[in-house]
Coordinates of C-alpha atoms in Angstrom, one line a residue:
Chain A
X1 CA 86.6 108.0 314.4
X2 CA 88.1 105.0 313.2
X3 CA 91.9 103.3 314.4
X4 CA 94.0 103.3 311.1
X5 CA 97.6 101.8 311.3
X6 CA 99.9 101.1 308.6
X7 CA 103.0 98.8 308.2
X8 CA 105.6 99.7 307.7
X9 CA 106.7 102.6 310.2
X10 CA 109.4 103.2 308.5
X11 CA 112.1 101.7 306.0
X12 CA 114.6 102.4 304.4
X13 CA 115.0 100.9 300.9
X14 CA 117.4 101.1 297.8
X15 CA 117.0 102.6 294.7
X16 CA 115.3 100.3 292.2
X17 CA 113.6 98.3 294.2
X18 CA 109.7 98.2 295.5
X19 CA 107.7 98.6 298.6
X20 CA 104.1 97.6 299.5
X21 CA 102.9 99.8 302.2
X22 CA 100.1 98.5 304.3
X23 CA 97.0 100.2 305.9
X24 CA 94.5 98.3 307.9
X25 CA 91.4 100.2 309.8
X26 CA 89.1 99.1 312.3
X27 CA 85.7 99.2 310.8
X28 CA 84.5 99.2 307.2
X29 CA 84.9 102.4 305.4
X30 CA 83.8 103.7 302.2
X31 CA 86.8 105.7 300.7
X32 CA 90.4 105.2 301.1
X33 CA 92.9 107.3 300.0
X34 CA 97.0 107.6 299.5
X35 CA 98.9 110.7 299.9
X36 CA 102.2 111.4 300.3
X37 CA 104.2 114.5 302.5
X38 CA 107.9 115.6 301.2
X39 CA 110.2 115.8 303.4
X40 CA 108.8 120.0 305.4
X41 CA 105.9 120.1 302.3
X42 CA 102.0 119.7 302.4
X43 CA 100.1 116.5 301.7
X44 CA 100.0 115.4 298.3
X45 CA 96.7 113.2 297.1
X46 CA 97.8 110.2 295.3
X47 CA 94.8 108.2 294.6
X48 CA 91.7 107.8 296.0
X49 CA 90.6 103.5 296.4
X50 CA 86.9 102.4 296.6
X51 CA 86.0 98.5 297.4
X52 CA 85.8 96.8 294.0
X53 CA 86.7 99.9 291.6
X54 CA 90.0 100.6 290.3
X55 CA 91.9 103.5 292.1
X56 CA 91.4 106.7 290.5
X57 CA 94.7 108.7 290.6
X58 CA 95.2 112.6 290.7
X59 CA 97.7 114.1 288.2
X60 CA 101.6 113.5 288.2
X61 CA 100.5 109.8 289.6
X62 CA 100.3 106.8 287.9
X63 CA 99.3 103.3 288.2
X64 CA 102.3 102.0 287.5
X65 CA 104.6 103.7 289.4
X66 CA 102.1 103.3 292.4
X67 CA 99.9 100.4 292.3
X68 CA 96.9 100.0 294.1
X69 CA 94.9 97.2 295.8
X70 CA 91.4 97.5 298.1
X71 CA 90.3 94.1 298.2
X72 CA 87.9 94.7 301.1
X73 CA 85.9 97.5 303.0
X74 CA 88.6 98.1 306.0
X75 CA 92.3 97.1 304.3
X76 CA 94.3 98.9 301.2
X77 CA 98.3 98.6 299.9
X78 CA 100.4 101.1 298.0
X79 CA 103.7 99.9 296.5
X80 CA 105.8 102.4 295.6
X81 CA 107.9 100.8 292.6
X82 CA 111.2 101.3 290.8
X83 CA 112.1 103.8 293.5
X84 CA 114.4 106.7 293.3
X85 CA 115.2 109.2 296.3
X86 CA 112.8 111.7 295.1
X87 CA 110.5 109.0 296.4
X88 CA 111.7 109.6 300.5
X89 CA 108.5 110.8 302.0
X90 CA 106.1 110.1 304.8
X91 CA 102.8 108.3 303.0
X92 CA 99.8 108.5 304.9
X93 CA 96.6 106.6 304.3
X94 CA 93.1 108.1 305.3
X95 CA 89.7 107.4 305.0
X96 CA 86.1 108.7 305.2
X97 CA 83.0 106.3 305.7
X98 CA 81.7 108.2 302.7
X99 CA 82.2 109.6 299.3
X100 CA 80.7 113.1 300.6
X101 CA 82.5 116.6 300.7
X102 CA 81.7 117.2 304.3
X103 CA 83.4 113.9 305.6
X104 CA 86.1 113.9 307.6
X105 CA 89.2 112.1 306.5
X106 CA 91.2 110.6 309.2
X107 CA 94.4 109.7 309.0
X108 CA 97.0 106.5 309.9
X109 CA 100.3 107.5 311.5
X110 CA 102.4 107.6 308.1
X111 CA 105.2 104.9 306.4
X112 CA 108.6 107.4 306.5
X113 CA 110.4 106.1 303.5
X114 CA 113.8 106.6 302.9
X115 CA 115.4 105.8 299.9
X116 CA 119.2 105.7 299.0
Chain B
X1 CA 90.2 124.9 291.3
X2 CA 90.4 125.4 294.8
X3 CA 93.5 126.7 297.2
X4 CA 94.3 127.1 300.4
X5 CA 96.7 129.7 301.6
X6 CA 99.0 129.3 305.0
X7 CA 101.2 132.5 304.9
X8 CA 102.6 131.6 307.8
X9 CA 105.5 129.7 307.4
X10 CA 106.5 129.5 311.1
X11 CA 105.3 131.1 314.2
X12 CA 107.6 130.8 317.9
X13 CA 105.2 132.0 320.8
X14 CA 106.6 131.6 324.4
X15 CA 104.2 129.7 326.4
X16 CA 101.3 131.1 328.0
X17 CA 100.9 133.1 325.0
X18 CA 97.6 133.6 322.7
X19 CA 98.6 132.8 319.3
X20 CA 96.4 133.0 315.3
X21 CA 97.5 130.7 312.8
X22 CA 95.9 132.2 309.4
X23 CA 94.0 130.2 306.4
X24 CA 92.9 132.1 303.2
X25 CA 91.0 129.7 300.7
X26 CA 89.6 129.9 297.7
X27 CA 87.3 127.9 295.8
X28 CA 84.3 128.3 293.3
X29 CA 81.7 126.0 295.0
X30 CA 78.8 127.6 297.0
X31 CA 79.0 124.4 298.9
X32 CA 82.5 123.3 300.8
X33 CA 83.7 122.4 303.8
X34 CA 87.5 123.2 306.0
X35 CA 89.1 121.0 308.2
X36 CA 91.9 121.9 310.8
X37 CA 94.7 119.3 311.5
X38 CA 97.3 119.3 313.9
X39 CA 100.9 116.8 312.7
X40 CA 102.7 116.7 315.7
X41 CA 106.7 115.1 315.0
X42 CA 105.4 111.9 315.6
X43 CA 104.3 112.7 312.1
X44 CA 100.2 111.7 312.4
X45 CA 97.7 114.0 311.3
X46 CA 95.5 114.9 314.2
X47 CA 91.4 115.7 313.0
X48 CA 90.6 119.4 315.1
X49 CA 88.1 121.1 313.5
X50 CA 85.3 120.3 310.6
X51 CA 82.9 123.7 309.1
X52 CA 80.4 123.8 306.3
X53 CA 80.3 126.7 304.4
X54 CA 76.5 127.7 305.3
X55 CA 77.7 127.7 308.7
X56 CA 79.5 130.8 310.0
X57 CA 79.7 130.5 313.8
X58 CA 82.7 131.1 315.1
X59 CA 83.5 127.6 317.7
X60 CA 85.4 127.2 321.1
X61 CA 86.7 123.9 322.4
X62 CA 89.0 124.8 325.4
X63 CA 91.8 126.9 324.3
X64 CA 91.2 126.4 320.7
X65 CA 88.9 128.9 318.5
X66 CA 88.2 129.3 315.1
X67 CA 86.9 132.4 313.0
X68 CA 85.2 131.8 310.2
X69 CA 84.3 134.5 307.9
X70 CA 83.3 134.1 304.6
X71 CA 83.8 137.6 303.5
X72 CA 87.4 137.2 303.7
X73 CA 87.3 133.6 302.7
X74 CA 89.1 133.0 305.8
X75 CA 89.3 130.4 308.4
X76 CA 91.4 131.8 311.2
X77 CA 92.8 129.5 314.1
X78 CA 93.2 130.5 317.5
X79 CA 95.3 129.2 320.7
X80 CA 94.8 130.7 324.0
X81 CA 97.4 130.3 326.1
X82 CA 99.7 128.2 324.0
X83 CA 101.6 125.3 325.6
X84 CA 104.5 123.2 324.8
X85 CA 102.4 120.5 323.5
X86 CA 101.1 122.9 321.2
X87 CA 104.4 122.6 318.9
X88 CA 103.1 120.7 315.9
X89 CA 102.8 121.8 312.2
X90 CA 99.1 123.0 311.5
X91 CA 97.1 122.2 308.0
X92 CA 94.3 123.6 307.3
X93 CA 92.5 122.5 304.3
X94 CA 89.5 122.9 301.8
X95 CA 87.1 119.8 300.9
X96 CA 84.9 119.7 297.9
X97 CA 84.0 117.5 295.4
X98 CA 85.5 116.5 292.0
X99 CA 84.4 115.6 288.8
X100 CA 84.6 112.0 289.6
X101 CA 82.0 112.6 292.6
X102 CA 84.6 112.1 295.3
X103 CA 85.7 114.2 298.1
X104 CA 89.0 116.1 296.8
X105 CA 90.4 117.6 300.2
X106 CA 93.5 120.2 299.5
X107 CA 95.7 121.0 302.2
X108 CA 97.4 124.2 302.6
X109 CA 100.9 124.2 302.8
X110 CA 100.8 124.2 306.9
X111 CA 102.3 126.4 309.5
X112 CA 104.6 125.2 311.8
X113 CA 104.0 126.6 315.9
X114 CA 106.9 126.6 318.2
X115 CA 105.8 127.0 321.7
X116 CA 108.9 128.3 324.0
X117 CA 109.2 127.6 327.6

């Protein structure tokens, strides 16, 4: 399986403002993909990113409120913009070394954003 | 569109305990795929288990099983003799594709194990 971190841990940030979250793997990977996890709620798909494609985004998510950029096979950023509290969750990138329905997604350890 | 069902909210076991977390899915595809995942309060998602639809065995790996059956649409999992490291919110979650032609994975809405000592 392949190592996935992501910067920041954690922040805390204030409303209106922006925050580009990170997420580097090890080895090149086919899909990436964003979701995010309410505070005691399931995992929520944001978008999914492939090398060189625009990010195609799930409903109740848009590109501008949550950019996008995969510029190469093994690195991806999510900003969260204009934020409000409602957007305090834990955002976790995965990814699978292929488009597939059987692959595995593995996960990075998750951004906790807090905003006030 | 496909769903997965965690009824379980919250389970407390006292250790040493066997304990079955439940997972009801649904989905129209004769082809899918269910994944187990263990989020400790470190808050990381931990990979456990991966099952293809044409495959029913149930599996073993130590003191975790899992019961498939697709009768029931169910994909039942199973902790023999729980321990404390065992407290963790559990997801178990459906993977098909979309109309795009990606993977769409949906994740249940988890249940969350408290193992006593």
């Amino acid at each position: 399986s392949a190592v996935i971190s992501q910067k920041p841990s954690r922040d805390i940030c204030q409303r209106g403002t922006s925050l580009t979250i990170q997420c580097q793997v090890d080895s090149q990977v086919t899909m990436m993909f964003w979701y995010r996890q309410q505070p005691g709620q399931s995992l929520t798909l944001i978008a999914t990113a492939n090398q060189g494609s625009e990010a195609t985004y799930e409903s109740g998510f848009v590109i501008d409120k949550f950019p996008i950029s995969r510029p190469n096979l093994t690195f991806s950023t999510l900003t969260v913009s204009n934020m409000s509290p409602e957007d305090s969750s834990i955002y976790l990138c995965s990814v699978a070394s292929s488009s597939g329905a059987g692959e595995t997604q593995y996960f990075g350890p998750g951004t906790r954003l807090l905003v006030l | 569109a496909q769903k997965v069902t965690q009824a379980q909210t919250e389970i407390s076991v006292v250790e040493k305990e066997d304990v079955t977390l439940d997972c009801v899915y649904e989905t129209r595809d004769t082809t899918y795929y269910l994944f187990w995942y263990k989020q400790p309060p470190s808050g990381e998602l931990v990979f456990l288990i991966r099952r293809n639809s044409f495959d029913e065995q149930n599996e073993i790996s130590g003191r975790y099983s899992w019961n498939f059956q697709k009768s029931t649409s169910s994909f039942n999992f199973t902790i023999t003799a729980s321990q404390v490291v065992d407290s963790a919110v559990y997801f178990c979650a459906l993977s098909e594709m979309n109309s795009g032609g990606y993977q769409k994975v949906t994740f249940g809405t988890g249940t969350k194990l408290q193992v006593i000592p």
